[in-house]
Short mmCIF file of C-alpha atoms in Angstrom, two decimals:
data_model
loop_
_atom_site.label_atom_id
_atom_site.label_comp_id
_atom_site.label_asym_id
_atom_site.label_seq_id
_atom_site.Cartn_x
_atom_site.Cartn_y
_atom_site.Cartn_z
CA MET A 296 16.93 -37.77 7.60
CA TYR A 297 15.78 -37.20 4.04
CA PHE A 298 13.07 -34.78 5.22
CA ALA A 299 15.61 -32.74 7.24
CA TYR A 300 17.91 -32.60 4.22
CA LEU A 301 15.00 -31.37 2.05
CA ILE A 302 14.12 -28.62 4.54
CA PHE A 303 17.79 -27.57 4.75
CA THR A 304 18.02 -27.43 0.94
CA LEU A 305 14.86 -25.32 0.63
CA LEU A 306 16.05 -22.89 3.31
CA SER A 307 19.42 -22.61 1.59
CA LEU A 308 17.76 -21.84 -1.74
CA LEU A 309 15.55 -19.18 -0.13
CA ILE A 310 18.58 -17.57 1.53
CA LEU A 311 20.53 -17.59 -1.72
CA LYS A 312 17.52 -16.06 -3.54
CA TYR A 313 16.81 -13.25 -1.10
CA LEU A 314 20.29 -12.60 0.30
CA PRO A 315 21.21 -10.08 -2.47
CA SER A 316 17.94 -8.21 -1.83
CA TRP A 317 18.60 -8.20 1.90
CA ARG A 318 22.14 -6.91 1.38
CA SER A 319 20.81 -4.22 -0.95
CA TYR A 320 18.23 -3.21 1.65
CA LEU A 321 20.87 -2.96 4.38
CA ARG A 322 23.02 -0.81 2.08
CA ARG A 323 20.09 1.54 1.38
CA TRP A 324 19.36 1.75 5.10
CA LYS A 325 22.96 2.64 5.89
CA LEU A 326 23.27 5.30 3.19
CA SER A 327 19.85 6.76 3.97
CA LYS A 328 21.19 7.97 7.32
CA ASN A 329 23.26 10.55 5.46
CA LEU A 330 20.16 12.13 3.91
CA GLN A 331 17.71 14.49 5.57
CA GLY A 332 14.11 13.55 6.28
CA PRO A 333 11.63 12.44 8.94
CA ALA A 334 12.67 9.53 11.16
CA PRO A 335 11.12 6.24 9.94
CA TRP A 336 9.24 3.71 12.04
CA PRO A 337 10.36 0.05 12.00
CA ILE A 338 8.86 -1.87 9.04
CA LEU A 339 6.25 0.84 8.26
CA GLY A 340 8.86 3.50 7.56
CA ASN A 341 7.30 6.94 7.02
CA ALA A 342 3.96 5.59 5.87
CA THR A 343 2.56 6.59 9.26
CA LEU A 344 2.80 10.25 8.18
CA PHE A 345 0.06 9.57 5.66
CA PHE A 346 -2.19 7.31 7.77
CA GLY A 347 -5.63 8.83 8.07
CA CYS A 348 -4.84 11.73 5.75
CA CYS A 349 -6.91 12.58 2.71
CA PRO A 350 -5.40 12.44 -0.81
CA GLU A 351 -5.48 16.24 -0.96
CA ASP A 352 -3.22 16.39 2.14
CA ALA A 353 -0.34 14.38 0.62
CA PHE A 354 1.23 17.26 -1.34
CA ILE A 355 0.97 19.61 1.65
CA ILE A 356 2.66 17.05 3.93
CA ILE A 357 5.60 16.60 1.54
CA LYS A 358 5.89 20.37 1.05
CA ASN A 359 6.02 20.95 4.83
CA ILE A 360 8.67 18.26 5.26
CA MET A 361 10.82 19.87 2.55
CA THR A 362 10.43 23.23 4.28
CA GLU A 363 11.79 21.65 7.45
CA HIS A 364 14.50 19.37 6.03
CA GLY A 365 15.59 20.97 2.74
CA ASP A 366 15.12 20.39 -0.98
CA THR A 367 16.26 16.75 -0.85
CA ILE A 368 14.39 14.49 1.57
CA LYS A 369 14.16 10.76 2.16
CA PHE A 370 11.12 8.56 2.75
CA TRP A 371 10.72 4.92 3.66
CA PHE A 372 7.47 3.24 2.60
CA GLY A 373 7.85 -0.18 4.14
CA PHE A 374 11.01 -1.56 2.50
CA GLN A 375 10.80 0.86 -0.45
CA PHE A 376 13.19 3.78 -0.24
CA SER A 377 12.42 7.08 -1.96
CA VAL A 378 14.18 10.42 -2.29
CA PHE A 379 12.24 13.55 -3.25
CA MET A 380 14.30 16.20 -5.02
CA ALA A 381 13.59 19.87 -5.73
CA ASN A 382 17.11 21.11 -6.49
CA THR A 383 17.39 21.95 -10.20
CA LYS A 384 21.07 20.92 -10.34
CA ASP A 385 20.10 17.50 -8.98
CA LEU A 386 17.21 17.25 -11.42
CA GLU A 387 19.51 17.97 -14.34
CA MET A 388 21.65 15.00 -13.36
CA ILE A 389 18.58 12.76 -13.11
CA LEU A 390 16.47 13.92 -16.07
CA GLY A 391 19.11 15.37 -18.37
CA THR A 392 21.00 12.17 -19.14
CA THR A 393 20.25 8.72 -20.50
CA THR A 394 21.62 7.11 -17.33
CA TRP A 395 18.42 7.09 -15.28
CA LEU A 396 15.60 6.30 -17.71
CA LEU A 397 13.89 3.59 -15.68
CA LYS A 398 10.55 4.75 -14.25
CA ALA A 399 9.76 4.60 -10.52
CA HIS A 400 7.59 2.02 -8.76
CA GLU A 401 4.31 4.00 -8.94
CA TYR A 402 4.23 3.68 -12.73
CA SER A 403 3.74 -0.07 -12.30
CA PHE A 404 0.06 0.63 -11.55
CA LEU A 405 -0.26 1.25 -15.30
CA ASP A 406 1.26 -2.09 -16.28
CA ASN A 407 -2.03 -3.94 -16.74
CA TRP A 408 -3.29 -1.33 -19.19
CA LEU A 409 -0.21 -0.04 -21.02
CA CYS A 410 2.02 -3.15 -20.66
CA GLU A 411 5.35 -2.01 -22.16
CA GLY A 412 4.25 1.14 -23.96
CA LEU A 413 6.48 4.18 -24.38
CA LEU A 414 5.54 5.79 -21.05
CA ILE A 415 6.60 2.91 -18.83
CA SER A 416 8.83 0.73 -21.02
CA LYS A 417 12.34 -0.14 -19.87
CA PRO A 418 15.25 1.78 -21.43
CA ASN A 419 16.22 -0.70 -24.16
CA LYS A 420 12.68 -0.97 -25.53
CA TRP A 421 12.04 2.75 -24.95
CA PHE A 422 15.00 3.77 -27.16
CA LYS A 423 13.70 1.74 -30.12
CA ARG A 424 10.06 2.80 -29.71
CA ARG A 425 10.91 6.47 -29.23
CA LYS A 426 12.97 6.44 -32.43
CA ILE A 427 10.12 5.18 -34.59
CA LEU A 428 7.47 7.38 -32.91
CA THR A 429 9.30 10.71 -33.02
CA PRO A 430 8.50 11.39 -36.71
CA ALA A 431 4.79 11.01 -35.88
CA PHE A 432 4.96 14.29 -33.99
CA HIS A 433 6.57 16.32 -36.75
CA PHE A 434 4.65 19.55 -37.39
CA LYS A 435 3.65 18.36 -40.88
CA ILE A 436 1.93 15.35 -39.30
CA LEU A 437 0.46 17.37 -36.42
CA GLU A 438 -1.09 19.83 -38.87
CA ARG A 439 -3.39 17.05 -40.07
CA PHE A 440 -4.95 16.73 -36.62
CA ILE A 441 -6.11 20.36 -36.36
CA GLU A 442 -9.39 19.51 -38.12
CA ILE A 443 -10.05 16.85 -35.45
CA PHE A 444 -9.30 19.35 -32.68
CA ASP A 445 -11.55 21.98 -34.26
CA ARG A 446 -14.48 19.68 -34.99
CA ASN A 447 -14.56 18.12 -31.54
CA SER A 448 -14.12 21.45 -29.75
CA ARG A 449 -17.18 22.71 -31.67
CA VAL A 450 -19.15 19.76 -30.29
CA LEU A 451 -17.88 20.84 -26.87
CA VAL A 452 -19.24 24.36 -27.48
CA LYS A 453 -22.66 22.87 -28.33
CA ASN A 454 -22.61 20.70 -25.19
CA ILE A 455 -21.78 23.73 -23.06
CA HIS A 456 -24.75 25.53 -24.63
CA HIS A 457 -27.11 22.61 -23.94
CA ALA A 458 -25.81 22.23 -20.39
CA THR A 459 -26.47 25.89 -19.57
CA GLN A 460 -29.93 25.78 -21.17
CA ARG A 461 -31.15 22.91 -19.03
CA ASN A 462 -33.34 24.47 -16.36
CA ASN A 463 -31.74 27.82 -17.22
CA GLN A 464 -28.51 26.79 -15.49
CA ARG A 465 -25.59 29.18 -15.69
CA GLU A 466 -23.25 27.11 -13.54
CA ILE A 467 -21.81 23.90 -14.96
CA ILE A 468 -19.02 21.41 -14.30
CA LEU A 469 -17.01 22.45 -17.34
CA GLY A 470 -14.35 19.79 -16.72
CA HIS A 471 -16.88 17.01 -17.35
CA TRP A 472 -17.53 18.16 -20.91
CA ILE A 473 -13.86 18.91 -21.55
CA ASN A 474 -12.93 15.39 -20.46
CA LEU A 475 -15.31 13.86 -22.99
CA ALA A 476 -14.01 16.16 -25.73
CA THR A 477 -10.36 15.24 -25.14
CA LEU A 478 -11.33 11.55 -25.13
CA ASP A 479 -12.92 11.94 -28.56
CA VAL A 480 -9.90 13.85 -29.84
CA ILE A 481 -7.25 11.38 -28.71
CA CYS A 482 -9.26 8.33 -29.77
CA GLU A 483 -9.71 9.66 -33.31
CA SER A 484 -6.11 10.89 -33.47
CA ALA A 485 -4.65 7.65 -32.16
CA MET A 486 -6.86 5.11 -33.93
CA GLY A 487 -8.66 6.97 -36.70
CA VAL A 488 -12.09 6.16 -35.25
CA SER A 489 -14.29 8.00 -32.81
CA VAL A 490 -16.01 6.64 -29.70
CA ASN A 491 -18.43 9.60 -29.78
CA ALA A 492 -17.92 10.20 -26.07
CA GLN A 493 -19.42 13.70 -26.27
CA THR A 494 -22.69 12.44 -27.71
CA ASN A 495 -22.77 9.09 -25.86
CA ALA A 496 -21.15 9.63 -22.48
CA ASP A 497 -22.61 6.38 -21.11
CA SER A 498 -21.05 4.05 -23.68
CA GLU A 499 -19.20 0.94 -22.58
CA TYR A 500 -15.86 2.39 -23.69
CA VAL A 501 -16.32 5.68 -21.81
CA ARG A 502 -17.37 3.81 -18.66
CA ALA A 503 -14.26 1.61 -18.96
CA VAL A 504 -12.00 4.68 -19.20
CA LYS A 505 -13.63 6.12 -16.06
CA THR A 506 -13.12 2.81 -14.24
CA ILE A 507 -9.40 2.77 -15.03
CA ALA A 508 -9.04 6.37 -13.81
CA MET A 509 -10.75 5.38 -10.56
CA VAL A 510 -8.48 2.33 -10.18
CA LEU A 511 -5.32 4.42 -10.60
CA HIS A 512 -6.56 6.91 -8.01
CA LYS A 513 -7.27 4.24 -5.40
CA ARG A 514 -4.00 2.39 -6.02
CA MET A 515 -2.07 5.62 -5.42
CA PHE A 516 -3.57 6.35 -2.02
CA ASP A 517 -4.97 3.17 -0.47
CA ILE A 518 -2.41 0.90 1.20
CA ILE A 519 -4.53 -2.22 0.49
CA TYR A 520 -4.39 -1.59 -3.25
CA ARG A 521 -0.72 -0.58 -3.52
CA PHE A 522 0.67 -4.11 -3.26
CA ASN A 523 -0.15 -6.61 -6.02
CA LEU A 524 -0.43 -9.50 -3.56
CA THR A 525 -3.38 -7.92 -1.73
CA TYR A 526 -4.75 -6.00 -4.72
CA ARG A 527 -5.42 -9.15 -6.77
CA LEU A 528 -7.90 -10.35 -4.12
CA THR A 529 -10.04 -7.20 -4.20
CA LYS A 530 -13.24 -6.29 -6.02
CA LEU A 531 -11.39 -3.35 -7.55
CA ALA A 532 -9.00 -5.73 -9.34
CA ARG A 533 -11.97 -7.56 -10.86
CA GLU A 534 -13.49 -4.25 -12.00
CA GLU A 535 -10.17 -3.29 -13.59
CA LYS A 536 -10.02 -6.63 -15.41
CA LYS A 537 -13.48 -6.07 -16.93
CA ALA A 538 -12.62 -2.52 -17.97
CA LEU A 539 -9.34 -3.64 -19.56
CA ALA A 540 -11.17 -6.31 -21.54
CA VAL A 541 -13.26 -3.51 -23.08
CA LEU A 542 -10.32 -1.15 -23.72
CA HIS A 543 -7.92 -3.77 -25.05
CA GLY A 544 -10.65 -5.43 -27.07
CA PHE A 545 -11.64 -2.17 -28.76
CA THR A 546 -8.03 -1.26 -29.61
CA GLU A 547 -7.24 -4.75 -30.92
CA LYS A 548 -10.36 -4.75 -33.10
CA VAL A 549 -9.39 -1.41 -34.67
CA ILE A 550 -5.80 -2.60 -35.23
CA ILE A 551 -6.91 -5.79 -37.00
CA GLN A 552 -9.42 -3.90 -39.12
CA ARG A 553 -6.92 -1.20 -40.11
CA ARG A 554 -4.21 -3.76 -40.89
CA GLU A 555 -6.61 -5.56 -43.22
CA GLU A 556 -7.47 -2.28 -44.95
CA LEU A 557 -3.79 -1.55 -45.53
CA LEU A 558 -3.17 -5.01 -46.99
CA LYS A 559 -6.12 -4.63 -49.36
CA ALA A 560 -4.87 -1.18 -50.44
CA GLN A 561 -1.39 -2.61 -51.13
CA GLN A 562 -2.82 -5.52 -53.14
CA GLN A 563 -4.99 -3.15 -55.14
CA THR A 564 -1.97 -0.98 -55.87
CA GLU A 565 0.04 -3.97 -57.07
CA ASP A 566 -2.83 -5.21 -59.25
CA GLN A 567 -3.32 -1.82 -60.88
CA SER A 568 0.43 -1.10 -61.09
CA THR A 569 -0.23 2.41 -59.83
CA ASN A 570 0.63 4.40 -56.76
CA ALA A 571 -2.78 6.07 -56.56
CA ASP A 572 -3.77 4.30 -53.38
CA ALA A 573 -0.34 3.83 -51.87
CA ASP A 574 -0.71 6.75 -49.46
CA VAL A 575 -2.10 5.49 -46.15
CA GLY A 576 -3.86 8.79 -45.58
CA SER A 577 -5.55 8.86 -48.98
CA LYS A 578 -8.96 7.66 -47.82
CA ARG A 579 -8.86 8.83 -44.24
CA LYS A 580 -6.61 11.02 -42.15
CA MET A 581 -3.48 9.26 -40.98
CA ALA A 582 -3.74 8.28 -37.31
CA PHE A 583 -0.85 7.33 -35.05
CA LEU A 584 -2.00 3.77 -35.55
CA ASP A 585 -1.22 3.99 -39.28
CA ILE A 586 2.34 5.10 -38.55
CA LEU A 587 2.82 2.19 -36.18
CA LEU A 588 1.45 -0.29 -38.71
CA GLN A 589 4.09 0.83 -41.21
CA SER A 590 6.97 0.89 -38.72
CA GLU A 591 9.69 -1.68 -38.18
CA ILE A 592 12.12 -2.42 -35.36
CA ASP A 593 15.26 -4.37 -36.20
CA GLY A 594 13.80 -5.02 -39.64
CA LYS A 595 10.61 -6.59 -38.31
CA PRO A 596 7.09 -5.07 -38.31
CA LEU A 597 5.45 -4.37 -34.96
CA SER A 598 3.10 -7.04 -33.65
CA ASN A 599 -0.51 -6.27 -32.79
CA LEU A 600 0.47 -6.30 -29.11
CA ASP A 601 3.33 -3.84 -29.74
CA ILE A 602 0.93 -1.51 -31.52
CA ARG A 603 -1.78 -1.87 -28.87
CA GLU A 604 0.70 -0.88 -26.16
CA GLU A 605 1.54 2.36 -27.93
CA VAL A 606 -2.01 3.21 -28.97
CA ASP A 607 -3.22 2.68 -25.40
CA THR A 608 -0.32 4.81 -24.17
CA PHE A 609 -1.46 7.63 -26.48
CA MET A 610 -4.97 7.21 -25.08
CA PHE A 611 -3.74 7.55 -21.49
CA GLU A 612 -1.24 10.35 -22.03
CA GLY A 613 -3.43 12.39 -24.34
CA HIS A 614 -6.74 12.21 -22.50
CA ASP A 615 -6.85 13.14 -18.80
CA THR A 616 -3.61 15.14 -18.99
CA THR A 617 -4.98 17.46 -21.67
CA SER A 618 -8.37 17.64 -19.97
CA SER A 619 -6.69 18.70 -16.72
CA ALA A 620 -4.65 21.41 -18.47
CA ILE A 621 -7.68 22.87 -20.29
CA THR A 622 -9.86 22.89 -17.18
CA PHE A 623 -7.21 24.67 -15.11
CA CYS A 624 -6.68 27.15 -17.98
CA PHE A 625 -10.32 28.15 -17.80
CA TYR A 626 -10.04 28.35 -14.01
CA ASN A 627 -7.12 30.80 -14.27
CA LEU A 628 -8.75 32.87 -17.00
CA ALA A 629 -11.97 33.01 -14.98
CA LEU A 630 -10.07 34.32 -11.95
CA ASN A 631 -8.15 36.82 -14.08
CA PRO A 632 -10.68 38.66 -16.30
CA GLU A 633 -8.01 40.93 -17.78
CA CYS A 634 -6.04 37.91 -19.01
CA GLN A 635 -9.25 36.40 -20.40
CA ARG A 636 -9.99 39.67 -22.20
CA LYS A 637 -6.53 39.67 -23.80
CA CYS A 638 -6.97 36.06 -24.90
CA PHE A 639 -10.37 36.82 -26.41
CA GLU A 640 -9.07 39.88 -28.25
CA GLU A 641 -6.17 37.87 -29.64
CA VAL A 642 -8.51 35.10 -30.77
CA ILE A 643 -10.72 37.64 -32.58
CA GLN A 644 -7.70 39.36 -34.10
CA VAL A 645 -6.37 36.05 -35.46
CA LEU A 646 -9.59 34.22 -36.32
CA GLY A 647 -11.92 37.13 -37.05
CA LYS A 648 -15.48 37.61 -35.84
CA ASP A 649 -16.97 34.78 -37.88
CA LYS A 650 -17.48 32.09 -35.21
CA SER A 651 -17.93 29.43 -37.87
CA LYS A 652 -14.45 29.95 -39.33
CA PRO A 653 -12.38 26.78 -38.84
CA VAL A 654 -9.21 27.03 -36.81
CA THR A 655 -6.03 26.41 -38.81
CA PHE A 656 -2.49 25.42 -37.93
CA GLU A 657 -1.28 28.91 -38.83
CA ASP A 658 -3.96 30.48 -36.62
CA LEU A 659 -2.84 28.45 -33.62
CA ASN A 660 0.80 29.44 -34.10
CA ASN A 661 -0.30 33.11 -34.00
CA LEU A 662 -2.06 32.79 -30.63
CA HIS A 663 0.99 33.97 -28.68
CA TYR A 664 -0.71 35.38 -25.57
CA VAL A 665 -2.99 32.35 -25.33
CA GLU A 666 0.15 30.20 -25.29
CA LEU A 667 1.62 32.29 -22.46
CA CYS A 668 -1.53 31.66 -20.42
CA ILE A 669 -1.28 27.92 -21.07
CA LYS A 670 2.36 27.85 -19.98
CA GLU A 671 1.59 29.82 -16.82
CA THR A 672 -1.29 27.46 -16.05
CA LEU A 673 1.00 24.45 -16.40
CA ARG A 674 3.45 26.10 -14.01
CA LEU A 675 0.76 26.45 -11.35
CA PHE A 676 -1.19 23.29 -12.20
CA PRO A 677 0.99 20.80 -14.12
CA SER A 678 -1.14 17.97 -15.49
CA VAL A 679 1.43 15.45 -14.24
CA PRO A 680 2.29 16.68 -10.73
CA LEU A 681 4.81 13.95 -9.90
CA LEU A 682 7.57 12.34 -11.97
CA GLY A 683 9.59 9.33 -10.89
CA ARG A 684 12.83 7.56 -11.77
CA LYS A 685 14.51 4.45 -10.44
CA ILE A 686 18.19 4.48 -9.49
CA THR A 687 19.56 1.11 -10.60
CA GLU A 688 23.17 1.58 -9.46
CA GLU A 689 24.65 3.39 -6.49
CA CYS A 690 25.67 6.88 -7.56
CA GLU A 691 26.68 10.32 -6.35
CA ILE A 692 24.51 13.33 -7.19
CA ASN A 693 26.08 16.63 -6.23
CA GLY A 694 27.73 15.15 -3.16
CA LYS A 695 24.79 12.98 -2.11
CA ILE A 696 25.26 9.21 -2.27
CA ILE A 697 22.08 7.61 -3.61
CA PRO A 698 21.84 3.83 -3.11
CA ALA A 699 20.77 1.40 -5.80
CA GLY A 700 17.06 0.65 -5.75
CA THR A 701 16.04 4.19 -4.76
CA ASN A 702 12.87 5.72 -6.18
CA ILE A 703 13.43 9.37 -7.11
CA GLY A 704 10.39 11.64 -6.78
CA ILE A 705 10.26 14.96 -8.68
CA SER A 706 7.31 17.33 -8.37
CA PRO A 707 6.69 19.85 -11.19
CA LEU A 708 3.85 21.11 -8.98
CA GLN A 709 6.21 22.01 -6.15
CA LEU A 710 8.90 23.42 -8.46
CA GLY A 711 6.39 25.77 -10.03
CA ARG A 712 5.45 27.17 -6.62
CA MET A 713 8.99 27.84 -5.35
CA GLU A 714 9.69 31.51 -4.65
CA GLU A 715 13.40 31.23 -5.48
CA LEU A 716 12.55 29.94 -8.96
CA PHE A 717 9.44 31.99 -9.73
CA PRO A 718 8.93 35.34 -7.93
CA GLU A 719 5.34 35.71 -6.70
CA PRO A 720 4.79 32.02 -7.39
CA ASN A 721 1.09 31.99 -6.52
CA VAL A 722 0.25 34.91 -8.82
CA PHE A 723 -0.98 34.18 -12.34
CA LYS A 724 1.44 36.17 -14.54
CA PRO A 725 1.55 34.86 -18.14
CA GLU A 726 4.03 37.60 -19.06
CA ARG A 727 6.77 35.85 -17.10
CA PHE A 728 7.09 33.47 -20.09
CA GLU A 729 7.21 36.24 -22.67
CA ALA A 730 10.98 36.32 -23.01
CA GLY A 731 11.38 32.60 -22.45
CA PHE A 732 13.86 31.21 -19.94
CA SER A 733 17.35 32.57 -19.61
CA SER A 734 19.84 29.90 -18.68
CA GLU A 735 21.60 32.45 -16.50
CA LYS A 736 18.51 33.24 -14.45
CA VAL A 737 16.25 30.19 -14.43
CA SER A 738 17.28 26.58 -14.90
CA PRO A 739 15.44 24.74 -17.70
CA TYR A 740 14.75 22.10 -15.05
CA ALA A 741 12.66 24.53 -12.98
CA TYR A 742 9.72 24.37 -15.39
CA ILE A 743 9.02 20.76 -16.37
CA PRO A 744 5.28 20.19 -16.92
CA PHE A 745 6.23 17.89 -19.81
CA SER A 746 9.21 16.45 -17.93
CA ALA A 747 12.65 17.20 -19.41
CA GLY A 748 15.66 15.59 -21.02
CA PRO A 749 15.61 12.57 -23.33
CA ARG A 750 12.49 11.02 -21.77
CA ASN A 751 10.35 14.15 -21.96
CA CYS A 752 6.76 14.03 -23.22
CA ILE A 753 6.77 13.16 -26.91
CA GLY A 754 3.30 14.65 -27.39
CA GLN A 755 3.76 18.12 -25.90
CA LYS A 756 3.35 19.94 -29.23
CA PHE A 757 0.23 17.89 -29.96
CA ALA A 758 -1.15 18.84 -26.52
CA MET A 759 -0.40 22.56 -26.92
CA LEU A 760 -2.17 22.70 -30.30
CA GLU A 761 -5.21 20.89 -28.90
CA ILE A 762 -5.42 23.12 -25.83
CA LYS A 763 -5.16 26.25 -27.98
CA THR A 764 -7.94 25.01 -30.26
CA VAL A 765 -10.32 24.33 -27.39
CA LEU A 766 -9.57 27.65 -25.68
CA ALA A 767 -10.01 29.59 -28.93
CA ASN A 768 -13.35 28.00 -29.85
CA VAL A 769 -14.84 28.27 -26.37
CA LEU A 770 -13.64 31.82 -25.71
CA ARG A 771 -15.02 33.19 -28.95
CA HIS A 772 -18.44 31.84 -27.94
CA TYR A 773 -18.45 32.29 -24.17
CA GLU A 774 -17.20 34.40 -21.31
CA VAL A 775 -16.17 32.18 -18.42
CA ASP A 776 -16.41 33.03 -14.72
CA TYR A 777 -15.55 30.93 -11.69
CA ALA A 778 -18.52 30.05 -9.48
CA GLY A 779 -16.51 28.87 -6.46
CA ASN A 780 -14.61 30.72 -3.74
CA LYS A 781 -12.28 33.06 -5.61
CA ASP A 782 -10.21 33.85 -2.52
CA GLU A 783 -9.20 30.26 -1.80
CA GLU A 784 -7.46 27.83 -4.15
CA PRO A 785 -9.32 24.53 -4.58
CA LEU A 786 -7.86 21.50 -2.83
CA LEU A 787 -5.54 19.66 -5.20
CA ILE A 788 -5.04 15.92 -5.41
CA ALA A 789 -1.60 15.14 -6.79
CA GLU A 790 -1.94 11.63 -8.19
CA LEU A 791 -0.78 10.47 -11.63
CA ILE A 792 -2.91 13.30 -13.08
CA LEU A 793 -3.57 16.53 -11.17
CA ARG A 794 -7.18 17.14 -10.24
CA THR A 795 -9.24 18.95 -7.63
CA LYS A 796 -11.02 17.32 -4.71
CA ASP A 797 -14.32 18.81 -5.83
CA PRO A 798 -15.30 19.61 -9.43
CA LEU A 799 -14.68 23.20 -10.52
CA MET A 800 -17.93 25.06 -11.16
CA PHE A 801 -18.12 27.76 -13.83
CA LYS A 802 -20.60 30.45 -14.83
CA ILE A 803 -21.01 30.63 -18.59
CA LYS A 804 -22.14 33.77 -20.43
CA PRO A 805 -22.63 33.86 -24.22
CA ARG A 806 -20.57 36.49 -26.02
CA VAL A 807 -22.40 38.94 -28.25
CA TYR A 808 -20.37 40.73 -30.92
#
C-alpha cells in the first residue's frame, strides 16, 4: 500500500511539473496552424527536411520554402517551434523594441564559453552590462586601438609575402592569415596582451580557439550534438571541455595579473600623494579589460567571472566575425577590379605613396569609398547570417498570433538578397550606399549585418575601423585576384558565422608604384 502511494505521489509530482509545458506545447501547436509553412511530421516536425543535407544546403532549403509559403514561415524541430521572418515591418516589432531581448535557443551552444556575457545574457543582466560597456566604444577610446590594428595588419602583409614566396606560390588561402590577424587584434584590444597568433599559429591558445569554432559548427548541424543530454556523452564535449580550460584559464590569468597591477598603481599613487600614475592607460594602452576592472554595477565592482564573461564575449564577437567580413571584402574586390582600383586610389590619396606611413584614425574616416565596399560586402555576405529571439509571451505581430516559447529566426543574409529591398541584389554595387538609406524607400530593418534596435552589435564601429585598416594596408601592397570560379558563387554555410564550404583561394600580385 505504501509503495503504491509513493508511485502515485511521484506521478502526481511529474504531472504537476510538466503539465504547464505540455499545455504551452498544445497552445503553440494550435496557433501554428494559422501560420504558413511545410507540414510537420509527428515528433520529428520539419527536421526531416534537413536529414541527409549538407550544411551548405540549409540556407537554400529555407529560401525555397519562403519562396513557396511567403516571408513568414513556421518550422517544428521536434517540440521546438520556430518562425522565420523576412518582413521588415515584422522585424521592426521584434528588433526595434525592448520587449523581445531574449536570445533564441541556438545561442545556448555558446553558454559553456561565454556563460552570461553581453551577447547571450538575459535582459535584466544585459541592460546593466550594456550600460557600463557602451562608453568603451566611444570614438575617443576606439582611436587608441588604431595602432593595434595597423601593427597587426602589417604583420599580415608580411605573412602574405612569405606565403606567396614559398615555392613561388601565387595562390594562397588568404582567409587563414586574416583569421590569425583578427585573433591577435581582438586579444590585444580586449586583454592588453597578445597571443602572437600570426607568428605562432600552432600555440595552445590558437588551437583551443579553432576547437571551439569546430564545436559550434557541429552543434549547429548535427542532430546528435544539438541536445545537451546526448552531447555530454560525446568525444566532442570532452574536446570542448579541454579547449575551454585553456581559454578560460588564459583569460582568468590575465584578469588576475591586471587587477594586481591596478592595485599596485593605486597604492603607489596614494603613497606618493600624486596623480601621476592614476591613469590606467599610462603604462600601456587601455584594453576593454581595464574598463571592466574599473566598472561597477549597483555600486559593486565586477567579479573576475563577470569580467571573464565579457572579455570572452569580445574574443568571440570580434574574431571570426571580422575575419569573415574582411575575407569576403577581398573576394568582392577581386571579382570587381574597377571597385578594387577605386579603393586603391582612395587609399593612396588619403595615405600617400609611402607604404610605411602608419594609418591614423583620421585617415580611416576619410576612406569613404572603402567603407561603401565594406557595407556592400556585408549586405551580400553578413558575418552573422542568422539572428534569433525568443518570444516569452503570446503576442500579435502585424496580425499574426505568435505563441509563447517561439524561436524567431531572422536572416540578414536572406534580407540582403531580396529583390524588393535591393534591386539587382546579386550585383556588387557599393554606390547603392552612397546616399544612405531613405526611410521612405528602404526600411532600416532591411540592412542589419550588425543586427538592429537596442540589442544591436556594440562593437560595429570597432569592426569597421579594423576592417578598413586591414584593407588599406593590404591593398597598398598587393593587387588581389580570385583564383576560383568567377562565374559561380562559392557555397555558403550559414552557421553562427558565415563561411564558405571550401576556402577561398586568391592570387596575390605585389604593387609597384
